[in-house]
Coordinates of C-alpha atoms in Angstrom, one line a residue:
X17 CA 108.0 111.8 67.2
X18 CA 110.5 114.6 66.7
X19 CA 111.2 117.0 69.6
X20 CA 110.0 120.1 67.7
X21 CA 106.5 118.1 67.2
X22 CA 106.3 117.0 70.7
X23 CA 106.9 120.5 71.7
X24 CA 104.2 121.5 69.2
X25 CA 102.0 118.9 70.5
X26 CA 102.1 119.4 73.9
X27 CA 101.7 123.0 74.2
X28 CA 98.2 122.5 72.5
X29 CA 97.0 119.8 74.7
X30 CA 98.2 120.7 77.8
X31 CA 99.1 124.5 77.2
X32 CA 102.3 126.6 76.9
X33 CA 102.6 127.7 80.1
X34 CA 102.0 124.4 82.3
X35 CA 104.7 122.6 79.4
X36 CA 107.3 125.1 80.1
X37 CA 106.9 124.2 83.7
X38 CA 108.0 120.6 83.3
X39 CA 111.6 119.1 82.5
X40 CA 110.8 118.5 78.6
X41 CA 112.8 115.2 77.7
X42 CA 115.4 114.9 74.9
X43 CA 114.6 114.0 71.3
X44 CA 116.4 111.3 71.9
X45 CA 114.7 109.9 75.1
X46 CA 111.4 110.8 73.4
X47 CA 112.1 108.6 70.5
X48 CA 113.4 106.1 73.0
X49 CA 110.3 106.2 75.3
X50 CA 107.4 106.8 73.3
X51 CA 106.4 103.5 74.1
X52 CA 107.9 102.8 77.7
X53 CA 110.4 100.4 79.0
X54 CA 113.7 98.9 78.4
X55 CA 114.7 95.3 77.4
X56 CA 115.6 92.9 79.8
X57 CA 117.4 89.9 77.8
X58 CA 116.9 86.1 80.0
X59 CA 120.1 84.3 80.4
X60 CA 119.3 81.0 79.0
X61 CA 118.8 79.8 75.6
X62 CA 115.1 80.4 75.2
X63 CA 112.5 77.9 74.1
X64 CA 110.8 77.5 70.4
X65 CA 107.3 79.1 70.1
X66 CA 104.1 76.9 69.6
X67 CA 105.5 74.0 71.6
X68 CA 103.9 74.3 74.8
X69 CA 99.9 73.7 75.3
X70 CA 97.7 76.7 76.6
X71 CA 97.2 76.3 80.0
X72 CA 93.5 77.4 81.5
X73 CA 94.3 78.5 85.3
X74 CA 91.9 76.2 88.0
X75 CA 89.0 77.7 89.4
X76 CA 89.3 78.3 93.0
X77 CA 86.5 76.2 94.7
X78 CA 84.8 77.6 97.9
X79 CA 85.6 76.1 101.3
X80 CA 82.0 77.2 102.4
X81 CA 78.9 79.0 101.1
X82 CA 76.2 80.4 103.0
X83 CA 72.8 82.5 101.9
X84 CA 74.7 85.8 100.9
X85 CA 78.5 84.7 100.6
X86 CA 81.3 82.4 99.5
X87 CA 84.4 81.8 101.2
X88 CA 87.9 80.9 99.6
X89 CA 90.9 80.9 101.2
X90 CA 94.7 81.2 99.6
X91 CA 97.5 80.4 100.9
X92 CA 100.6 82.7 99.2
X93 CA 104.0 80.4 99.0
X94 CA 107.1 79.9 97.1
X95 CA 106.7 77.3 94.5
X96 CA 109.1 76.0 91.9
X97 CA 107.4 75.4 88.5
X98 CA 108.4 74.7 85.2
X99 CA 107.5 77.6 83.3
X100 CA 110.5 77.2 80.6
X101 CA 110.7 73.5 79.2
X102 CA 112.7 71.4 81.0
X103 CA 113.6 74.4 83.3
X104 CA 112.9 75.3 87.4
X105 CA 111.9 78.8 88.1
X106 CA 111.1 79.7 91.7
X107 CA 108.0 81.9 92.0
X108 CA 106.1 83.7 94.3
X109 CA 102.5 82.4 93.8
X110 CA 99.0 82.4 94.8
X111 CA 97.9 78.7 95.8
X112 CA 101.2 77.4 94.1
X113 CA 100.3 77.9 90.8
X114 CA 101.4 81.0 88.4
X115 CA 98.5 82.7 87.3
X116 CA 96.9 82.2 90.4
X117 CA 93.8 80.2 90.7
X118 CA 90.8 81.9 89.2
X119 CA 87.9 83.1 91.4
X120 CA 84.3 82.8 89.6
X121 CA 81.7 84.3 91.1
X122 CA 78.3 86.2 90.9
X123 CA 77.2 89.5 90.5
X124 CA 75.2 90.8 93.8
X125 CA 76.9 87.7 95.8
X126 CA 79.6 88.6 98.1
X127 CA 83.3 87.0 98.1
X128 CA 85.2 86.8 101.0
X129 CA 89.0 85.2 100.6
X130 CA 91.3 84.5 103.7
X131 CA 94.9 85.1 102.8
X132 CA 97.8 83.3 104.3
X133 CA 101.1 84.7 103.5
X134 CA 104.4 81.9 103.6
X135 CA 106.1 84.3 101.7
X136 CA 109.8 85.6 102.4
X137 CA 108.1 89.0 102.1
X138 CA 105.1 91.0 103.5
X139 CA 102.5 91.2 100.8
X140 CA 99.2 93.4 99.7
X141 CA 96.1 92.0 97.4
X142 CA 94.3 94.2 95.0
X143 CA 91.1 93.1 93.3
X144 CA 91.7 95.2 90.3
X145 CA 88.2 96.5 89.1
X146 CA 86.5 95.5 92.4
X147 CA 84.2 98.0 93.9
X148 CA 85.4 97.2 97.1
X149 CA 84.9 99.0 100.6
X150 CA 88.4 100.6 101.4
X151 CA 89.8 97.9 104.0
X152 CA 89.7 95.2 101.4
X153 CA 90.7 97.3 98.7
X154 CA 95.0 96.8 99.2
X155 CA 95.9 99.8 100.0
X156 CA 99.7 99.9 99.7
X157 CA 100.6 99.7 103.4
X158 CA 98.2 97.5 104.6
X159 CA 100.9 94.8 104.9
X160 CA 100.4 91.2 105.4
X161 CA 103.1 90.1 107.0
X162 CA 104.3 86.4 106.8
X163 CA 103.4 83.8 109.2
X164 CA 106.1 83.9 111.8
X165 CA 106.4 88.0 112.0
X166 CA 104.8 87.7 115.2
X167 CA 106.9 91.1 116.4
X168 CA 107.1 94.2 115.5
X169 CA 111.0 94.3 115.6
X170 CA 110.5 91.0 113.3
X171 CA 108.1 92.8 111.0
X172 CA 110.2 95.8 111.0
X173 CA 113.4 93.2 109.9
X174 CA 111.6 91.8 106.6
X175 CA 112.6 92.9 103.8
X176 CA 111.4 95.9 102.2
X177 CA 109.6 97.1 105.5
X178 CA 112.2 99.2 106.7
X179 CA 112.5 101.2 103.4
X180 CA 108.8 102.4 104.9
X181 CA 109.8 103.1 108.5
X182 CA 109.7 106.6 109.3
X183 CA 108.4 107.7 105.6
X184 CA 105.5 110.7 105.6
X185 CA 102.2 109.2 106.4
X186 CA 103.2 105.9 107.1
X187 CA 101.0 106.2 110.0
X188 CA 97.8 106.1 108.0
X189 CA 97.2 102.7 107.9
X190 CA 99.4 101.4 111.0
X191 CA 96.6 99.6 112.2
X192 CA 95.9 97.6 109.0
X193 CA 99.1 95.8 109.1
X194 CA 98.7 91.7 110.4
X195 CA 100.1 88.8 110.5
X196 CA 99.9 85.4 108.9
X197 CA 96.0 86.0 107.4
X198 CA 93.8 88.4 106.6
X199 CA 90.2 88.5 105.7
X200 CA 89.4 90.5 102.5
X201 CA 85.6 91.2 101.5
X202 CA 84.6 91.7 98.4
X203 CA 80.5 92.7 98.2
X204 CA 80.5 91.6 94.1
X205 CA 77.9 94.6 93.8
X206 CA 78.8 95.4 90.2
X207 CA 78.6 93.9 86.7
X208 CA 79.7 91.1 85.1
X209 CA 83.7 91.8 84.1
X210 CA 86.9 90.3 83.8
X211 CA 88.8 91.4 86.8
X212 CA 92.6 90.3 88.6
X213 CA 94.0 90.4 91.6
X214 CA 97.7 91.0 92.2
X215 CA 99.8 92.0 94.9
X216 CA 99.9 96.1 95.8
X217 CA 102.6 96.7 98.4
X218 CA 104.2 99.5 98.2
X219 CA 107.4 100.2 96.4
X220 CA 107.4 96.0 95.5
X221 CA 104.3 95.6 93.2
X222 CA 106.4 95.5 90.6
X223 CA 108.7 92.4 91.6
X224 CA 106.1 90.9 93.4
X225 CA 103.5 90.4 90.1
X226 CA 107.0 89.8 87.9
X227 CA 107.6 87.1 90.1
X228 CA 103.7 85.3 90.1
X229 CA 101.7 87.3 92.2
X230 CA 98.3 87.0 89.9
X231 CA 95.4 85.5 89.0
X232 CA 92.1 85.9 87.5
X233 CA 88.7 87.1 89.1
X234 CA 85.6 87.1 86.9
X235 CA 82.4 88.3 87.8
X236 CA 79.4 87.2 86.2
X237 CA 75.6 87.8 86.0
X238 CA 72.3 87.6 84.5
X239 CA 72.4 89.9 81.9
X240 CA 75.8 88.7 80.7
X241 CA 73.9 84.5 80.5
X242 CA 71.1 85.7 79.1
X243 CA 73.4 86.8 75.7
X244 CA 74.6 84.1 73.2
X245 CA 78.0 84.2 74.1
X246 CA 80.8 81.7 73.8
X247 CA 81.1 79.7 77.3
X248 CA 82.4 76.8 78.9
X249 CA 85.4 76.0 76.9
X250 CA 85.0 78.4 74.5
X251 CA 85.3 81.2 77.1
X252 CA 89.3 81.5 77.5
X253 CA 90.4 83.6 79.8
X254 CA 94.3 84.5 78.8
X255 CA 96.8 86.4 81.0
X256 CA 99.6 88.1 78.4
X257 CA 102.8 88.7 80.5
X258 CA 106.3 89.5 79.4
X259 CA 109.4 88.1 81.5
X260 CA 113.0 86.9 81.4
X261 CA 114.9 84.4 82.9
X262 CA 118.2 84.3 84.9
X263 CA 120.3 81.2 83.9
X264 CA 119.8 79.2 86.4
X265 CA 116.2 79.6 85.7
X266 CA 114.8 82.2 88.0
X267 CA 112.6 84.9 87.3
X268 CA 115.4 87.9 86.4
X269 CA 114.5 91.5 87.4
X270 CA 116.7 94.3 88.0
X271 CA 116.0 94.9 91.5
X272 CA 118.3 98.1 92.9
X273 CA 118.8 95.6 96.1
X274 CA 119.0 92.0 95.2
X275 CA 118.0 91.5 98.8
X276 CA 115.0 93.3 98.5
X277 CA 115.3 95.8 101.7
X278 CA 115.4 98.6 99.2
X279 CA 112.8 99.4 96.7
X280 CA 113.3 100.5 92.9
X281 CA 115.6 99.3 89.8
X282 CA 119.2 99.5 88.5
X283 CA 119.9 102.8 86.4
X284 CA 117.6 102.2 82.5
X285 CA 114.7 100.7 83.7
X286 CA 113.4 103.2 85.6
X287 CA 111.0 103.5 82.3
X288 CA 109.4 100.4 82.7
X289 CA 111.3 96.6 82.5
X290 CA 110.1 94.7 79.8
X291 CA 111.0 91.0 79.2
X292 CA 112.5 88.9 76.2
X293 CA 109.5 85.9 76.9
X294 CA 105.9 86.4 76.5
X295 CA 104.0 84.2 78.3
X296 CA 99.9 83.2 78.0
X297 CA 98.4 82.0 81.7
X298 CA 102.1 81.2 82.9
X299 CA 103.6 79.1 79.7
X300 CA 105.7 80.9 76.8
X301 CA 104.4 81.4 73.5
X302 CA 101.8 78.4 73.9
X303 CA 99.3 76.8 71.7
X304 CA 95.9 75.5 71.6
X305 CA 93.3 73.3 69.7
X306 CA 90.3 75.4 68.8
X307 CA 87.3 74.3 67.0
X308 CA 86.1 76.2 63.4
X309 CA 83.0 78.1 66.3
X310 CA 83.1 81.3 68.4
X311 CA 85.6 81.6 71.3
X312 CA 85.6 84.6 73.5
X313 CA 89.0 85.8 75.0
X314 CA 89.5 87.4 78.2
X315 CA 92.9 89.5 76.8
X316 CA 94.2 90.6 80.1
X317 CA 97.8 92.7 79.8
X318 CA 99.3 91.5 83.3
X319 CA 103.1 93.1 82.3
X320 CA 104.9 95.4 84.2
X321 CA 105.6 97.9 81.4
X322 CA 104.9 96.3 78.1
X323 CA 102.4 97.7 75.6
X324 CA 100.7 95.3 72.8
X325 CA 99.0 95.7 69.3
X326 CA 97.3 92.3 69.1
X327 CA 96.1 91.1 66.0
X328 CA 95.2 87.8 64.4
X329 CA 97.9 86.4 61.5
X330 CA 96.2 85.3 59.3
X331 CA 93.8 88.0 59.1
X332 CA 90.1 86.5 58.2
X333 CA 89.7 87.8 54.2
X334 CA 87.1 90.2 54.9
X335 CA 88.6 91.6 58.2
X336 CA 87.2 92.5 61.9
X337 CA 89.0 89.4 63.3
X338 CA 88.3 90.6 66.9
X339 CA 85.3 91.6 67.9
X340 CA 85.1 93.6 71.5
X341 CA 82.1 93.4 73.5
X342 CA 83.6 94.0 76.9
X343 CA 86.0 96.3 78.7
X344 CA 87.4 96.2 82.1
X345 CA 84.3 97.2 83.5
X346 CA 82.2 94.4 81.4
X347 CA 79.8 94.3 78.7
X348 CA 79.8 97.2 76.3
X349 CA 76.6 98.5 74.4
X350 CA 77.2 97.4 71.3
X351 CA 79.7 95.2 69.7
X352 CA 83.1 97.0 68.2
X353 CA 84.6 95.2 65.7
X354 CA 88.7 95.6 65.2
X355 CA 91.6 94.5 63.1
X356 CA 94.0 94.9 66.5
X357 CA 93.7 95.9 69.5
X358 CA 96.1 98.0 71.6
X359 CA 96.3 97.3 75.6
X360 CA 98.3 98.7 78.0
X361 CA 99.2 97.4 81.4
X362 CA 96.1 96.2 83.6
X363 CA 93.5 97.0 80.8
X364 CA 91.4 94.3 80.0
X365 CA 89.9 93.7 76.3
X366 CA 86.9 90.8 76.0
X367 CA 86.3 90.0 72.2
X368 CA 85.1 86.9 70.1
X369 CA 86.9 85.2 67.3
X370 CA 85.0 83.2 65.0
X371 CA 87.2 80.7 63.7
X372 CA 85.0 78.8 61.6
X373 CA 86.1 82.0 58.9
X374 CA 89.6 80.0 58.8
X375 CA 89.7 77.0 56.5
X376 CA 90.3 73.4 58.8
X377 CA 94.3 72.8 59.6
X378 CA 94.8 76.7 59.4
X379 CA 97.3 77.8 62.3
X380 CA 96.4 81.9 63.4
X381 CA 99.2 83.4 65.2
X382 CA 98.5 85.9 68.1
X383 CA 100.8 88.7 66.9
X384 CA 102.1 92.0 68.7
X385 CA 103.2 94.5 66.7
X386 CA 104.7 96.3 68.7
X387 CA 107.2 93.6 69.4
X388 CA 110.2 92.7 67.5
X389 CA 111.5 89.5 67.2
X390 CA 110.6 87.2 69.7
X391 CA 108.5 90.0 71.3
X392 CA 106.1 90.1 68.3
X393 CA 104.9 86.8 68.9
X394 CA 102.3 86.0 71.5
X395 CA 100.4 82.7 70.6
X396 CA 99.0 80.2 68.0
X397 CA 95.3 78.8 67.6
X398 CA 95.2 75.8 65.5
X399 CA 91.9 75.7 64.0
X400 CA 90.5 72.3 64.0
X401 CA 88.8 70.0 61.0
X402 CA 86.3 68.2 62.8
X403 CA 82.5 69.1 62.9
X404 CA 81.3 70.9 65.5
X405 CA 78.2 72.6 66.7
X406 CA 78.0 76.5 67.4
X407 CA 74.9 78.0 69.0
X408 CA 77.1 80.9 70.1
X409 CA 76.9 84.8 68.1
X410 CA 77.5 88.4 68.8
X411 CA 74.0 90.1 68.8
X412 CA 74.0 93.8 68.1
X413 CA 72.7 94.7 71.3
X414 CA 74.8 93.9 74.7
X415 CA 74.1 96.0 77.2
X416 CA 72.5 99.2 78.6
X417 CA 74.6 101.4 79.9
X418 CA 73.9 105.0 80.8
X419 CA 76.3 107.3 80.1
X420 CA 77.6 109.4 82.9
X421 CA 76.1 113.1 82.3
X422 CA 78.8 116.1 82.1
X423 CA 75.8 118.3 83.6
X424 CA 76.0 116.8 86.7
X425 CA 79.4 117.1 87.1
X426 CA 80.3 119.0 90.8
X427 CA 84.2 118.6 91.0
X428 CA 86.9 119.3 87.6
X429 CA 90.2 117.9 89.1
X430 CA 93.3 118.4 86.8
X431 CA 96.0 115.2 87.4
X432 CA 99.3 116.0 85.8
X433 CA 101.5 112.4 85.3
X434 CA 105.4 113.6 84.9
X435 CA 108.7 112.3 85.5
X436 CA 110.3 114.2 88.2
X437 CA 113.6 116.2 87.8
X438 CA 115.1 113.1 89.7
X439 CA 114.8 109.8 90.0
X440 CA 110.6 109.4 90.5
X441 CA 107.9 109.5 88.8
X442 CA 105.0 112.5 90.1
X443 CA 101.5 112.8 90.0
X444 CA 101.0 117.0 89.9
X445 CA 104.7 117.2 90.7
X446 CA 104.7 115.1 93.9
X447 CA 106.1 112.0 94.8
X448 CA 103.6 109.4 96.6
X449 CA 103.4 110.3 100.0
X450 CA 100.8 107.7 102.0
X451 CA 97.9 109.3 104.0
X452 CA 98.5 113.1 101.8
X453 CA 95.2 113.0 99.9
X454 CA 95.1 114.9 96.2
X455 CA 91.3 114.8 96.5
X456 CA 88.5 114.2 98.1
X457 CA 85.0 113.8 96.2
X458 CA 81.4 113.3 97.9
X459 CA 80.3 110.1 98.0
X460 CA 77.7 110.3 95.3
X461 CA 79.6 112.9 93.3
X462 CA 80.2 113.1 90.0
X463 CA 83.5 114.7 88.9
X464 CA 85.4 115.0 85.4
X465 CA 89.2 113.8 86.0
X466 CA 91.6 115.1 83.3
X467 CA 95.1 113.5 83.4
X468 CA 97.8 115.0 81.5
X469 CA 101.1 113.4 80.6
X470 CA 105.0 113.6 79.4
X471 CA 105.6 110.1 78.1
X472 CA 103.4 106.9 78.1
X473 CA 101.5 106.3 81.8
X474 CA 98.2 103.5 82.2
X475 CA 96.7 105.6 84.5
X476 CA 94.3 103.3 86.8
X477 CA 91.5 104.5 89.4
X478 CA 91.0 102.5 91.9
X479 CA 87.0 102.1 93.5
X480 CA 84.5 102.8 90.6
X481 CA 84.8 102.7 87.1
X482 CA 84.6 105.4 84.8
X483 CA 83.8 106.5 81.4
X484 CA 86.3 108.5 78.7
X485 CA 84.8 111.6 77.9
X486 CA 87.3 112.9 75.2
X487 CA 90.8 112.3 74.1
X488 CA 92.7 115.2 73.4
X489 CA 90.0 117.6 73.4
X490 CA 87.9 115.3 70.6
X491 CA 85.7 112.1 70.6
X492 CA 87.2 109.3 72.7
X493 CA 89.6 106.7 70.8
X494 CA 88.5 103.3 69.4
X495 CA 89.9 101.6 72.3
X496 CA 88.1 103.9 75.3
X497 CA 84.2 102.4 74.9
X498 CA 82.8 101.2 78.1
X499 CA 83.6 101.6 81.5
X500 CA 86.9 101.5 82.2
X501 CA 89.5 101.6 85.5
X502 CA 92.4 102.2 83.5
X503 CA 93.0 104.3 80.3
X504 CA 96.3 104.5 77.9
X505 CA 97.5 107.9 78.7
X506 CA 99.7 108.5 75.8
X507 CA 103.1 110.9 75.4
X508 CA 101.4 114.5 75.9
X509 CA 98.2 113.7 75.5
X510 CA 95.3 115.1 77.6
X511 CA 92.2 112.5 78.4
X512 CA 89.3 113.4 80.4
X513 CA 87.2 110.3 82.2
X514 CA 83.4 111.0 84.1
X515 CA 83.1 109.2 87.5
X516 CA 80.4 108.6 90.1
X517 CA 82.1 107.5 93.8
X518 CA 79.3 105.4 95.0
X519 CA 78.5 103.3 98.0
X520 CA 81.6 103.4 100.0
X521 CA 83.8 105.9 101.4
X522 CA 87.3 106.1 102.4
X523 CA 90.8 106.4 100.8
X524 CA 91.8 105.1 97.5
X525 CA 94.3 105.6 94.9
X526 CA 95.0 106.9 91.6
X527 CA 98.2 105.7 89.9
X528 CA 100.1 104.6 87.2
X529 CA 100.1 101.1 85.9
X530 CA 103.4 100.8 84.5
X531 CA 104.4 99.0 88.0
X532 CA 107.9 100.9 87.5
X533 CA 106.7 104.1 87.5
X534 CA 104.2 102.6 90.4
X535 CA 107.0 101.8 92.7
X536 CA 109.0 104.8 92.1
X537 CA 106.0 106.8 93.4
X538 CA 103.3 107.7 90.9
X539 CA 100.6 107.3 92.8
X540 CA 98.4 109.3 94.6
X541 CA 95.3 108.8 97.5
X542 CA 91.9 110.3 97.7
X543 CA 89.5 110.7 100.4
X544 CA 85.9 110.0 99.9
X545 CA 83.7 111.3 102.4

């Protein structure tokens, strides 16, 4: 895109007057950041692709159930794992393992997880898709603070913490800071869908998830068992993150302050870092023994910056290799067949591959095309000879889902995503400032949100899912079916989303999901009331 066109373009989607009001980029920096971030190269020789087998992260067992709840508890602690082959890496984890382990649990059944935090650093958890009730949601200064931190002069010495003391608002949520554990409830009164959780403190999300701080959550429930669906085996959940490696094997990320007291990055990645290894559920560029039947893949995008175009190489002859039939809010309508799919940080795309379309002994590459070199491969499936029996199909019909209604809409709220005139990122022109609310719906409102942008922003709402309503003043796009929490805001592009606050009140957030651009204060709260 051309600086003339982007001119062109964004004066008709966001009009003249509110583009002339923003610091336009470059041509150059356009070109450049169209798609976001900047290449981090490891410092060790890197390993062959398609050596490593697919791992499956563990599913978290329950310490105790009861007639209305489970109970989990996670301890978060440094572990040193071999992520390269035949290499140590030392990483922040949940439960020692990187992804964490995976919570499984039931639609209409609550969750309740007790954190313990042995980190060197205070930490948040966000259930990413939860519809959670605003303590347990992770707001950004609700800090756990490691075991030990007893004081608040100790608290006050860890790193990062003082970066906060004495910011704007930092009061709002002085009471939700602890020590050692905390108790996070999660009610599970929403759909089946693939969800995560990751860390969310504020101004370190993105060093803390670059460094392990992830794992799966999925949510199931009747409507989803009832369906013919691939399961057990067949039902892979896989975590797609980019990351590089220091030479002595750590994780290497261009912290500002190598000590952490400080948030934000050296000068050139301020755009996003993106790394030179892509890893699937923690191991790089694995593979995995599938049988000629149906598998359905949890795609999750858990990078910091890093878009993907995935698609199948080999192609099946007649095409629509991936079929979607879930979002990041679960089960769409219908089935949506693809040739790729693009996915931008924290979206979540569930589709079914049929492999018995590949001929026995055929090996199918994961491919990204918007990677280059060792970038544009992701993983390999290596379709099996022997016979097998498949039960599983995609029927035609999925779910019912009733479309929010633009009639009933109370609120229009306008949310501008720019890159301020310094060294932040803005949401209408402001940097994050906790406890300044940019709205505040009804609980039981229905408002249209249109979000506006300058370059390339996954633009996640935090509480209740919501539904695209049109993409640059037309139809959504072929990736926007469902309900969603977090939509690819392109460069100068203008999307508009319907959602319903329901159930719970209190503050949340709006921000972007390129965890750079997160840190570096694109991010905003709301008030419902």
């Amino acid at each position: 895109m051309n600086r003339r066109r982007f001119l062109r373009l964004g004066a008709s989607v966001l009009g003249a007057g509110a583009l002339a009001a923003v610091a336009v980029p470059s041509a150059a920096l356009l070109l450049a950041e169209g798609r976001p971030g900047r290449l981090l190269d490891s410092d060790l020789p890197l390993p062959d692709a398609f050596q490593v087998p697919l791992p499956v992260p563990k599913t978290l067992a329950p310490v105790r159930t009861d007639a209305g709840a489970d109970y989990y508890e996670i301890t978060q602690q440094v572990a040193r794992l071999e992520i390269l082959p035949g290499v140590t890496t030392e990483a922040w984890t949940y439960g020692g393992t990187f992804p964490g382990p995976t919570i499984a649990a039931r639609s209409g059944r609550a969750v309740v997880v007790k954190h313990r935090n042995e980190l060197p650093v205070p930490s948040v958890v966000h259930l990413h898709g939860g519809h959670t009730p605003a303590d347990s949601d992770g707001y950004p200064t609700d800090l756990l603070m490691p075991v030990g931190s007893s004081s608040d002069h100790a608290a006050h010495a860890m790193p990062g913490v003082h970066a906060m003391n004495g910011m704007p608002g930092t009061e709002h949520a002085k009471g939700r800071t602890v020590t050692g554990e905390r108790t996070l409830t999660y009610p599970g009164l929403q759909r089946a869908a693939t969800l995560w959780y990751h860390d969310h403190r504020m101004g370190f999300t993105g060093p803390g998830v670059w460094r392990g701080l992830a794992g799966f959550h999925l949510l199931h429930d009747e409507e989803e068992a009832s369906l013919p669906l691939p399961r057990g085996d067949r039902d892979l959940p896989l975590m797609i993150a980019d990351r590089s490696f220091a030479g002595d094997g750590s994780f290497h990320y261009p912290s500002a302050d190598a000590t952490l007291a400080e948030p934000g990055v050296t000068d050139g990645y301020a755009n996003g870092v993106l790394g030179d290894v892509i890893l699937v559920n923690g191991a790089p560029w694995p593979r995995v023994d599938v049988d000629r039947a149906h598998y359905r893949l949890r795609l999750l995008n858990a990078s910091n910056a890093r878009l993907y175009r995935l698609e199948l190489d080999p192609q099946p002859s007649d095409g629509d290799a991936l079929v979607q039939i879930g979002s990041d809010g679960g089960l769409l309508a219908a089935p949506v067949a693809h040739d790729a799919i693009e996915i931008a940080p924290a979206e979540r795309f569930d589709v079914v591959v049929d492999f018995s379309r590949y001929a026995p002994g055929t090996q199918v590459r994961l491919m990204n095309r918007f990677g280059s070199g060792r970038t544009e491969e992701v993983m390999r499936f290596d379709v099996s000879s022997r016979a097998v029996t498949d039960d599983a199909r995609v029927p035609d019909t999925l779910s019912t889902i009733a479309g929010l209604d633009p009639k009933a809409v109370t609120v229009t709220r306008d949310f501008a995503f720019r890159r301020s005139r310094g060294d932040g990122w803005t949401i209408n022109g402001d940097l994050y400032e906790p406890g300044r609310d940019l709205a505040a719906p009804a609980l039981g409102a229905t408002e249209l949100w249109r979000f506006t942008s300058d370059l390339h922003h996954p633009v996640h709402l935090h509480l209740d899912q919501f539904q695209v309503h049109s993409r640059n003043g037309k139809e959504p796009g072929p990736y926007d079916a469902g309900w969603k929490d977090t939509v690819d805001l392109r460069p100068a592009e203008a999307v508009e989303v319907l959602v319903r606050f329901s159930d719970y009140a209190g503050t949340y957030m709006i921000h972007c999901h390129n965890l750079e651009h997160e840190d570096m204060a694109m991010m905003a709260d709301f008030t419902i009331s």
